[in-house]
Coordinates of C-alpha atoms in Angstrom, one line a residue:
M233 CA 34.6 43.0 6.4
Y234 CA 37.5 40.8 7.3
I235 CA 37.6 42.2 10.9
G236 CA 33.9 41.8 11.3
F237 CA 34.0 38.2 10.0
R238 CA 36.9 37.3 12.4
L239 CA 35.1 39.0 15.3
K240 CA 32.0 37.0 14.8
E241 CA 34.0 33.7 14.4
T242 CA 35.9 34.3 17.7
T243 CA 32.8 35.4 19.7
A244 CA 30.4 32.7 18.7
G245 CA 27.5 32.6 21.0
V246 CA 27.6 36.3 22.1
V247 CA 24.1 37.8 22.1
F248 CA 25.2 40.7 19.8
F249 CA 25.5 38.3 16.9
Q250 CA 22.3 36.4 17.6
N251 CA 18.7 37.0 16.9
T252 CA 17.5 37.8 20.4
H253 CA 13.8 37.6 19.5
R254 CA 12.3 34.3 20.7
S255 CA 8.7 33.2 20.2
S256 CA 6.5 32.7 23.2
L257 CA 6.2 29.0 22.1
Q258 CA 10.0 28.6 22.4
E259 CA 10.0 30.5 25.8
V260 CA 7.4 28.2 27.2
L261 CA 9.4 25.1 26.0
D262 CA 12.6 26.5 27.6
L263 CA 10.9 27.2 30.9
I264 CA 9.3 23.8 31.1
S265 CA 12.7 22.2 30.3
G266 CA 14.6 24.3 32.8
K267 CA 12.1 24.8 35.6
Y268 CA 9.3 22.2 35.7
V269 CA 8.9 20.1 38.8
D270 CA 9.5 16.8 37.0
N271 CA 12.0 15.7 34.4
I272 CA 10.3 15.5 31.0
P273 CA 12.2 14.3 27.9
S274 CA 12.7 17.3 25.6
D275 CA 12.1 15.3 22.4
S276 CA 8.8 13.9 23.7
L277 CA 7.7 17.4 24.7
K278 CA 8.7 18.9 21.3
N279 CA 7.0 16.1 19.4
T280 CA 3.8 16.6 21.3
V281 CA 3.8 20.4 20.6
I282 CA 4.5 19.8 16.9
D283 CA 1.7 17.2 16.6
D284 CA -0.7 19.6 18.3
L285 CA 0.3 22.4 15.9
L286 CA -0.1 20.3 12.8
A287 CA -3.5 19.1 14.0
H288 CA -4.7 22.6 13.3
L289 CA -3.7 22.5 9.7
D290 CA -4.9 19.5 7.6
P291 CA -5.0 15.7 8.2
H292 CA -2.0 15.0 5.9
S293 CA 0.7 17.3 7.3
V294 CA 2.7 15.1 9.7
F295 CA 5.8 15.1 11.8
I296 CA 8.2 12.1 11.4
P297 CA 10.5 11.4 14.3
A298 CA 14.1 10.8 13.4
K299 CA 14.0 7.1 14.3
E300 CA 11.1 6.6 11.8
V301 CA 12.4 8.6 8.8
D302 CA 14.3 5.7 7.2
E303 CA 11.3 3.4 7.4
V304 CA 9.0 6.0 6.0
N305 CA 11.3 6.8 3.1
E306 CA 11.6 3.0 2.3
E307 CA 7.9 2.9 1.6
L308 CA 8.4 5.2 -1.4
A309 CA 11.9 4.0 -2.4
G310 CA 10.6 0.7 -3.8
N311 CA 13.4 -1.3 -2.1
F312 CA 15.2 -1.9 1.2
Q313 CA 18.4 -3.5 2.3
G314 CA 18.0 -6.9 4.0
I315 CA 18.1 -10.7 3.4
G316 CA 15.0 -11.1 1.1
V317 CA 12.5 -13.3 2.9
E318 CA 8.9 -12.9 3.9
F319 CA 8.3 -14.3 7.4
Q320 CA 5.5 -14.6 9.9
L321 CA 5.4 -15.6 13.6
F322 CA 3.5 -18.8 14.3
S323 CA 3.6 -20.1 17.9
D324 CA 6.5 -17.7 18.8
T325 CA 8.6 -19.0 16.0
V326 CA 9.8 -17.1 12.9
N327 CA 8.7 -19.1 9.8
V328 CA 9.9 -18.4 6.3
L329 CA 6.9 -18.0 4.1
N330 CA 8.6 -16.9 1.0
V331 CA 12.2 -16.5 -0.3
V332 CA 12.7 -13.7 -2.9
E333 CA 13.9 -15.3 -6.1
N334 CA 17.6 -14.6 -6.8
G335 CA 17.8 -12.5 -3.5
P336 CA 20.4 -12.9 -0.8
S337 CA 18.5 -15.7 1.1
Y338 CA 17.8 -17.5 -2.1
K339 CA 21.5 -17.6 -3.0
A340 CA 22.3 -18.7 0.5
G341 CA 19.9 -21.7 0.3
L342 CA 17.1 -20.7 2.6
Q343 CA 13.8 -22.5 1.8
V344 CA 10.1 -21.9 2.5
G345 CA 9.3 -23.8 5.7
D346 CA 12.6 -23.0 7.4
K347 CA 12.3 -21.7 11.0
I348 CA 14.7 -18.9 12.0
I349 CA 15.9 -19.7 15.5
K350 CA 19.0 -17.5 16.1
V351 CA 20.8 -14.5 14.6
N352 CA 24.6 -14.2 14.8
D353 CA 24.8 -17.0 17.4
T354 CA 23.8 -14.6 20.3
T355 CA 20.3 -13.4 19.5
V356 CA 17.7 -16.1 20.1
L357 CA 14.4 -15.5 18.3
A358 CA 12.4 -18.6 19.0
G359 CA 10.1 -18.8 22.0
K360 CA 10.1 -15.1 22.6
K361 CA 7.2 -12.6 22.4
L362 CA 8.8 -10.6 19.7
K363 CA 7.1 -8.2 17.3
A364 CA 7.7 -8.3 13.5
D365 CA 9.5 -4.9 13.7
D366 CA 12.0 -6.3 16.2
I367 CA 12.8 -9.2 14.0
R368 CA 13.3 -7.0 10.9
K369 CA 15.9 -5.0 12.9
Y370 CA 17.9 -8.1 13.5
L371 CA 17.7 -9.3 9.9
R372 CA 18.0 -6.0 8.0
G373 CA 21.3 -4.2 7.5
P374 CA 23.5 -2.5 4.9
A375 CA 24.0 -4.2 1.6
G376 CA 27.2 -6.2 1.6
S377 CA 27.1 -7.0 5.3
I378 CA 26.9 -10.6 6.5
V379 CA 24.4 -12.0 9.0
K380 CA 24.6 -15.5 10.4
V381 CA 21.2 -17.2 10.7
G382 CA 20.5 -20.3 12.6
I383 CA 17.5 -22.2 11.2
L384 CA 15.6 -25.4 11.9
R385 CA 14.9 -27.4 8.8
D386 CA 12.9 -30.6 9.0
G387 CA 13.8 -30.8 12.7
S388 CA 17.6 -30.4 12.1
P389 CA 19.6 -27.3 13.0
V390 CA 21.4 -25.5 10.1
N391 CA 23.6 -22.4 10.1
V392 CA 23.6 -20.1 7.0
N393 CA 25.7 -17.1 6.3
I394 CA 23.7 -14.5 4.3
T395 CA 25.2 -11.5 2.5
R396 CA 22.6 -8.8 2.7
G397 CA 21.5 -7.0 -0.5
T398 CA 19.0 -4.5 -1.9
I399 CA 15.6 -6.1 -1.9
P400 CA 12.9 -4.7 -4.4
V401 CA 9.4 -4.1 -3.0
P402 CA 7.2 -4.4 -6.1
S403 CA 4.5 -1.8 -6.8
V404 CA 2.8 -4.0 -9.4
D405 CA 1.2 -6.9 -7.7
V406 CA 0.3 -8.8 -10.8
A407 CA 0.2 -8.4 -14.6
Y408 CA -1.3 -11.1 -16.7
M409 CA -3.6 -11.8 -19.6
M410 CA -7.2 -12.7 -18.5
N411 CA -8.0 -13.9 -22.1
A412 CA -6.5 -13.6 -25.5
T413 CA -6.8 -9.8 -25.7
T414 CA -7.6 -8.5 -22.2
G415 CA -4.8 -7.7 -19.7
F416 CA -5.0 -7.1 -16.0
I417 CA -2.5 -5.0 -14.0
R418 CA -2.8 -4.2 -10.3
I419 CA -0.7 -1.4 -8.7
N420 CA -0.6 -1.3 -4.9
K421 CA 1.2 2.1 -4.5
F422 CA 3.2 4.8 -6.5
A423 CA 6.8 4.5 -5.5
E424 CA 10.1 5.5 -7.2
T425 CA 10.1 2.3 -9.3
T426 CA 6.3 2.1 -10.1
Y427 CA 6.5 3.6 -13.6
E428 CA 9.4 1.4 -14.6
E429 CA 7.5 -1.7 -13.3
F430 CA 4.4 -0.6 -15.1
M431 CA 6.2 -0.2 -18.4
F432 CA 7.9 -3.6 -18.1
A433 CA 4.4 -5.1 -17.4
M434 CA 2.7 -3.4 -20.3
E435 CA 5.4 -4.3 -22.8
G436 CA 5.2 -7.9 -21.7
L437 CA 1.4 -8.0 -22.1
Q438 CA 1.5 -6.3 -25.5
K439 CA 3.8 -9.1 -26.7
K440 CA 1.0 -11.5 -25.7
G441 CA -1.6 -9.7 -27.7
L442 CA -2.9 -6.9 -25.4
K443 CA -5.8 -5.0 -26.9
Q444 CA -7.8 -3.9 -23.8
L445 CA -6.7 -3.4 -20.2
V446 CA -8.2 -3.6 -16.7
L447 CA -6.1 -1.4 -14.4
D448 CA -6.8 -2.1 -10.7
L449 CA -6.1 0.7 -8.2
R450 CA -8.3 -0.6 -5.4
G451 CA -6.6 -0.2 -2.0
N452 CA -3.9 2.0 -3.5
G453 CA -3.3 4.7 -1.0
G454 CA -1.1 6.8 -3.4
G455 CA 2.5 7.9 -3.2
L456 CA 4.5 9.9 -5.7
L457 CA 2.5 12.2 -7.9
S458 CA 5.2 12.2 -10.7
E459 CA 4.9 8.4 -11.1
A460 CA 1.1 8.6 -11.5
A461 CA 1.5 11.4 -14.0
D462 CA 4.0 9.3 -16.0
I463 CA 1.7 6.4 -16.2
A464 CA -1.2 8.6 -17.2
D465 CA 1.0 9.8 -20.1
E466 CA 1.1 6.3 -21.5
F467 CA -2.7 6.4 -21.9
L468 CA -3.2 10.0 -23.1
D469 CA -2.1 11.6 -26.4
D470 CA -0.7 14.9 -27.6
N471 CA 0.3 17.3 -24.8
K472 CA -2.8 16.9 -22.7
L473 CA -2.9 18.3 -19.2
I474 CA -2.7 15.5 -16.7
V475 CA -2.8 17.4 -13.4
Y476 CA -1.8 20.7 -12.0
T477 CA -0.8 21.8 -8.5
Q478 CA -1.2 25.2 -6.8
G479 CA -1.0 26.6 -3.3
A480 CA -1.0 30.0 -1.6
K481 CA 2.8 30.1 -1.6
V482 CA 3.4 27.7 -4.5
P483 CA 2.7 28.8 -8.1
R484 CA 0.7 26.7 -10.5
F485 CA 2.7 23.8 -11.9
E486 CA 1.4 21.6 -14.7
Y487 CA 2.1 18.0 -15.6
R488 CA 1.5 17.4 -19.3
C489 CA 1.9 14.5 -21.7
K490 CA 5.4 14.6 -23.1
R491 CA 5.8 11.4 -25.1
D492 CA 4.0 8.9 -27.3
G493 CA 2.1 6.5 -25.0
L494 CA 2.1 2.7 -25.1
F495 CA -1.7 2.4 -24.9
E496 CA -3.3 5.6 -26.2
T497 CA -6.3 4.0 -28.0
G498 CA -7.1 0.5 -26.6
K499 CA -10.1 -0.1 -24.4
L500 CA -9.4 0.8 -20.8
V501 CA -11.2 0.2 -17.5
V502 CA -9.9 1.5 -14.1
L503 CA -11.1 -0.2 -10.8
V504 CA -11.3 2.0 -7.7
D505 CA -12.8 1.9 -4.2
E506 CA -13.1 4.0 -1.1
T507 CA -9.4 3.3 -0.2
S508 CA -8.0 4.5 -3.5
A509 CA -6.4 7.8 -2.7
S510 CA -4.0 10.6 -3.7
A511 CA -1.9 9.5 -6.7
S512 CA -4.5 6.9 -7.5
E513 CA -7.1 9.7 -7.8
I514 CA -4.8 11.7 -9.9
L515 CA -4.4 8.9 -12.4
S516 CA -8.1 7.9 -12.5
G517 CA -9.2 11.6 -12.5
A518 CA -7.1 12.4 -15.5
L519 CA -8.4 9.4 -17.4
Q520 CA -12.0 10.2 -16.5
D521 CA -11.7 13.9 -17.4
W522 CA -10.4 13.1 -20.9
D523 CA -13.0 10.4 -21.4
R524 CA -10.2 8.0 -21.9
A525 CA -11.3 5.2 -19.4
T526 CA -14.4 3.9 -17.7
I527 CA -14.0 4.2 -14.0
I528 CA -15.7 1.3 -12.2
G529 CA -16.2 0.7 -8.4
R530 CA -17.0 3.1 -5.6
R531 CA -16.2 6.7 -4.8
T532 CA -12.5 7.1 -4.0
F533 CA -11.1 8.4 -0.7
G534 CA -10.9 12.1 -1.6
K535 CA -7.3 13.3 -1.0
G536 CA -6.4 16.3 -3.2
L537 CA -3.5 17.7 -1.2
V538 CA 0.2 17.6 -2.1
Q539 CA 2.9 17.1 0.6
Q540 CA 6.6 17.9 0.5
Q541 CA 9.0 16.4 2.9
F542 CA 11.5 18.7 4.7
Q543 CA 14.5 17.4 6.6
L544 CA 15.0 18.9 10.0
T545 CA 18.3 19.4 11.7
D546 CA 17.9 16.7 14.3
G547 CA 17.3 14.0 11.7
S548 CA 13.5 14.2 11.9
A549 CA 11.3 15.3 9.0
L550 CA 8.2 17.4 8.3
R551 CA 5.8 16.2 5.6
L552 CA 3.9 19.5 5.0
T553 CA 1.0 20.1 2.7
I554 CA 2.1 22.8 0.2
A555 CA -0.5 22.7 -2.5
R556 CA -3.7 21.3 -3.8
Y557 CA -3.9 19.3 -7.0
Y558 CA -6.5 19.7 -9.7
T559 CA -7.6 17.4 -12.5
P560 CA -7.4 18.6 -16.1
I561 CA -10.9 20.2 -16.0
G562 CA -10.2 21.9 -12.7
R563 CA -11.6 19.5 -10.1
N564 CA -10.1 19.4 -6.6
I565 CA -11.4 16.2 -5.1
Q566 CA -10.2 16.8 -1.5
K567 CA -13.0 16.0 0.9
P568 CA -13.8 18.5 3.7
Y569 CA -11.6 18.4 6.8
N570 CA -12.9 21.5 8.7
K571 CA -14.4 19.4 11.4
G572 CA -11.1 18.0 12.7
K573 CA -8.9 15.0 12.1
E574 CA -11.1 12.5 14.0
K575 CA -14.2 13.3 11.9
Y576 CA -12.1 13.2 8.8
E577 CA -10.9 9.7 9.6
E578 CA -14.4 8.5 10.4
E579 CA -15.8 9.6 7.0
L580 CA -15.3 6.2 5.4
I581 CA -17.2 4.5 8.2
N582 CA -20.0 7.1 7.7
R583 CA -20.3 6.1 4.0
F584 CA -21.1 2.6 5.1
H585 CA -23.6 3.7 7.7
N586 CA -25.4 6.1 5.4
G587 CA -25.8 3.5 2.8
E588 CA -23.5 5.0 0.1
L589 CA -21.3 2.0 -0.2
V590 CA -24.3 -0.2 -0.9
V591 CA -26.5 2.0 -3.2
G592 CA -24.1 4.7 -4.3
D593 CA -26.5 7.3 -5.7
T594 CA -28.0 8.2 -2.3
S595 CA -25.0 10.3 -1.3
K596 CA -23.5 12.6 -4.0
P597 CA -20.1 14.3 -3.5
V598 CA -20.3 17.6 -1.8
G599 CA -18.4 19.5 -4.5
P600 CA -19.5 21.0 -7.8
A601 CA -20.3 19.2 -11.0
F602 CA -18.1 19.5 -14.1
K603 CA -18.5 18.4 -17.7
T604 CA -15.9 16.5 -19.6
P605 CA -15.1 17.2 -23.3
G606 CA -17.3 14.2 -24.1
G607 CA -20.2 15.6 -22.2
H608 CA -20.1 13.4 -19.1
M609 CA -20.9 14.8 -15.7
V610 CA -18.1 14.4 -13.1
Y611 CA -17.8 15.7 -9.6
G612 CA -15.2 17.4 -7.3
G613 CA -15.0 18.0 -3.6
G614 CA -14.9 14.4 -2.3
G615 CA -13.1 11.8 -4.4
I616 CA -13.6 10.4 -7.9
T617 CA -17.1 9.2 -8.5
P618 CA -17.1 6.1 -10.7
D619 CA -18.9 5.9 -14.0
V620 CA -20.2 2.4 -13.1
F621 CA -21.0 1.8 -9.4
V622 CA -20.4 -1.6 -7.8
P623 CA -21.8 -2.0 -4.3
F624 CA -19.8 -3.1 -1.3
D625 CA -20.4 -6.8 -0.5
T626 CA -22.6 -6.7 2.6
T627 CA -23.2 -10.5 2.6
A628 CA -23.3 -11.4 6.3
Q629 CA -20.1 -13.2 7.2
P630 CA -20.2 -15.1 10.5
D631 CA -18.0 -13.9 13.3
A632 CA -16.2 -17.2 13.2
L633 CA -14.9 -16.5 9.7
N634 CA -13.9 -13.0 10.7
Q635 CA -11.9 -14.4 13.6
L636 CA -9.8 -16.5 11.2
Y637 CA -8.4 -13.2 9.9
F638 CA -8.3 -11.2 13.1
K639 CA -6.3 -13.9 15.0
G640 CA -4.1 -14.8 12.0
T641 CA -5.4 -18.4 12.1
L642 CA -6.1 -18.5 8.3
S643 CA -2.6 -17.4 7.4
S644 CA -1.1 -20.0 9.8
F645 CA -3.3 -22.8 8.5
V646 CA -2.6 -22.1 4.8
Y647 CA 1.2 -22.1 5.5
N648 CA 1.2 -25.3 7.6
Y649 CA -1.2 -27.1 5.2
Y650 CA 1.1 -26.1 2.3
I651 CA 4.2 -27.4 4.1
Q652 CA 2.5 -30.7 5.0
N653 CA 1.3 -31.1 1.3
K654 CA 4.2 -29.5 -0.5
S655 CA 4.7 -32.4 -2.9
F656 CA 1.1 -32.3 -3.9
F657 CA 1.1 -28.5 -4.6
K658 CA 4.3 -28.8 -6.6
Q659 CA 2.5 -30.5 -9.4
F660 CA 0.8 -27.2 -10.5
S661 CA 3.2 -25.2 -12.6
T662 CA 1.2 -22.0 -13.0
P663 CA -1.7 -20.2 -11.2
E664 CA -3.8 -20.8 -14.3
A665 CA -3.3 -24.5 -14.1
F666 CA -3.9 -24.4 -10.4
A667 CA -7.2 -22.5 -10.8
Q668 CA -8.4 -25.0 -13.5
Q669 CA -7.3 -28.3 -12.0
Y670 CA -7.6 -27.8 -8.2
K671 CA -10.7 -27.0 -6.2
V672 CA -10.9 -26.6 -2.5
G673 CA -13.4 -29.0 -1.0
D674 CA -14.6 -30.8 2.2
K675 CA -11.1 -32.3 2.8
E676 CA -9.5 -28.8 3.2
W677 CA -12.5 -27.5 5.1
S678 CA -12.3 -30.3 7.6
A679 CA -8.6 -29.6 8.1
L680 CA -9.3 -25.9 8.7
V681 CA -12.1 -26.7 11.2
T682 CA -9.8 -28.9 13.2
Y683 CA -6.9 -26.3 13.0
A684 CA -9.2 -23.4 14.0
Q685 CA -10.2 -25.1 17.2
K686 CA -6.7 -24.5 18.5
D687 CA -7.5 -20.8 18.5
S688 CA -11.0 -21.4 20.0
I689 CA -12.7 -20.8 16.7
Q690 CA -15.7 -23.0 16.0
L691 CA -16.4 -23.5 12.3
G692 CA -18.3 -26.8 12.4
G693 CA -21.8 -25.4 12.7
L694 CA -21.7 -23.0 9.8
P695 CA -24.3 -23.2 7.1
E696 CA -23.4 -25.1 3.9
K697 CA -23.8 -21.9 1.8
V698 CA -21.3 -20.0 3.9
K699 CA -18.8 -22.9 3.9
T700 CA -18.8 -23.4 0.1
G701 CA -18.8 -19.7 -0.4
F702 CA -15.5 -19.6 1.4
Y703 CA -13.9 -22.3 -0.7
P704 CA -12.7 -19.9 -3.6
R705 CA -11.1 -17.5 -1.1
L706 CA -9.3 -20.4 0.6
Q707 CA -8.1 -21.6 -2.8
A708 CA -6.8 -18.1 -3.6
F709 CA -4.8 -18.1 -0.3
F710 CA -3.2 -21.4 -1.2
A711 CA -2.2 -19.8 -4.6
R712 CA -0.8 -16.8 -2.7
Q713 CA 1.4 -19.1 -0.6
I714 CA 2.8 -20.6 -3.8
W715 CA 3.0 -17.7 -6.2
R716 CA 2.5 -14.7 -3.8
T717 CA 0.3 -11.8 -5.0
E718 CA 0.4 -13.0 -8.7
G719 CA -1.2 -16.3 -7.7
Y720 CA -3.8 -14.8 -5.4
F721 CA -5.2 -12.4 -8.0
E722 CA -5.1 -14.8 -11.0
V723 CA -7.1 -17.3 -9.0
M724 CA -9.4 -14.9 -7.2
N725 CA -10.2 -12.5 -10.1
P726 CA -12.7 -14.8 -11.9
K727 CA -14.9 -14.7 -8.8
D728 CA -14.4 -11.0 -8.2
V729 CA -17.6 -9.0 -8.9
M730 CA -15.8 -5.8 -9.8
V731 CA -13.5 -7.6 -12.3
T732 CA -16.5 -9.4 -13.8
K733 CA -18.2 -6.0 -14.2
A734 CA -15.1 -4.6 -15.9
L735 CA -15.0 -7.5 -18.4
E736 CA -18.7 -6.9 -19.2
N737 CA -18.1 -3.2 -19.7
I738 CA -15.2 -3.9 -22.1
S739 CA -17.3 -6.3 -24.2
K740 CA -20.0 -3.6 -24.7
Q741 CA -17.6 -0.8 -25.7

């Protein structure tokens, strides 16, 4: 054994000790690399082959190049390392929209309205056609490292040294009491910190008298299955089954309730739409199967596949589908993908064209029907079908208003209007006070009309109904500028049709 081991060690690379069998795929790659008429980057060729291979599997198995792995992992980590500001490019200048409270930039004295001109004296940011990702690369870095930032504040240059740190990326957008007994929580994704954030939010609301809850999962594309299961555990009692996974090469694995939940008996409504996917569907599906919550909204995306990420030797990664997940009564809500990835991605658009998003009942899911313990009919094979349908708002919105979003004009206007009227907005201490005491009117609209003309957007001729109908949204964007997502939803929710429907449902339970 010793002689054999030493012989292999000293003859590394000799064919006798290697697997001489190569696949035809590897042979073709080697021949192209070694013999092809033109030079082709080997990484580019391999990535193309891998992508084509995965395209024959399912829409959610993906290859992640090495340079993108850290960024992809950050999305689920719930934090990143950087300086702690939210910025946006206006007129080729980096403007600070928000400074994370108690974060590195906050401690260094950066303020909303500062313009970042230079980084480390050598890199000039102002006046260049930079992308947001390029700017992040200059500002982000390992926690503890120092970056020197040159800013323009009220027309005067200021240099600030910022010690980078770990910046949280919240999963819970907002948690507040809508009235004396009804709470509202919105979760935007399921990351490593989501359950912890959720518990903190719930405990805070219970101290304020929470008896019934509206849980908003609209637009939540999913994330970590385990986080969704832990949150479901807070709503379900005993050792109820929450979800189970199973694949051809992966045995059945069950997620069950394992602790006493914070909210096992109070009235519960869950809001979903066509962009609620994956872990969002696991949570809403479990609550629907056990007749624990009323699901309100529109049929969810329909992703019932489980991915596991595998690290590859060159630093890249493969996120491979290894199993399907099933709701407690056995539903797999994965929508069909046998017509290719392109058709799969067009499915949401087809829902709009076939009228489902407007009338709901005209297009039933393709899968079988199931009956819950309480006798309600639910469906598999294509998302979670809500108990109460709320149609998509098809109110015609003029192209001019759409252009405000597409060109970034609205964000730019809200920011600049806030900076110019900062002393006025500072009189409002909370989003609740702001919603009650401040109303957008003709003054703000006139300012927006003038500002939009810079981007060749003409708002002056819009009908009065369209104009006044836009006022509440503009007010919510001002609230977002001041209090971020918390402000936006606290101000916008009273005008939200789906939230209104949820409150009506709770009052009837």
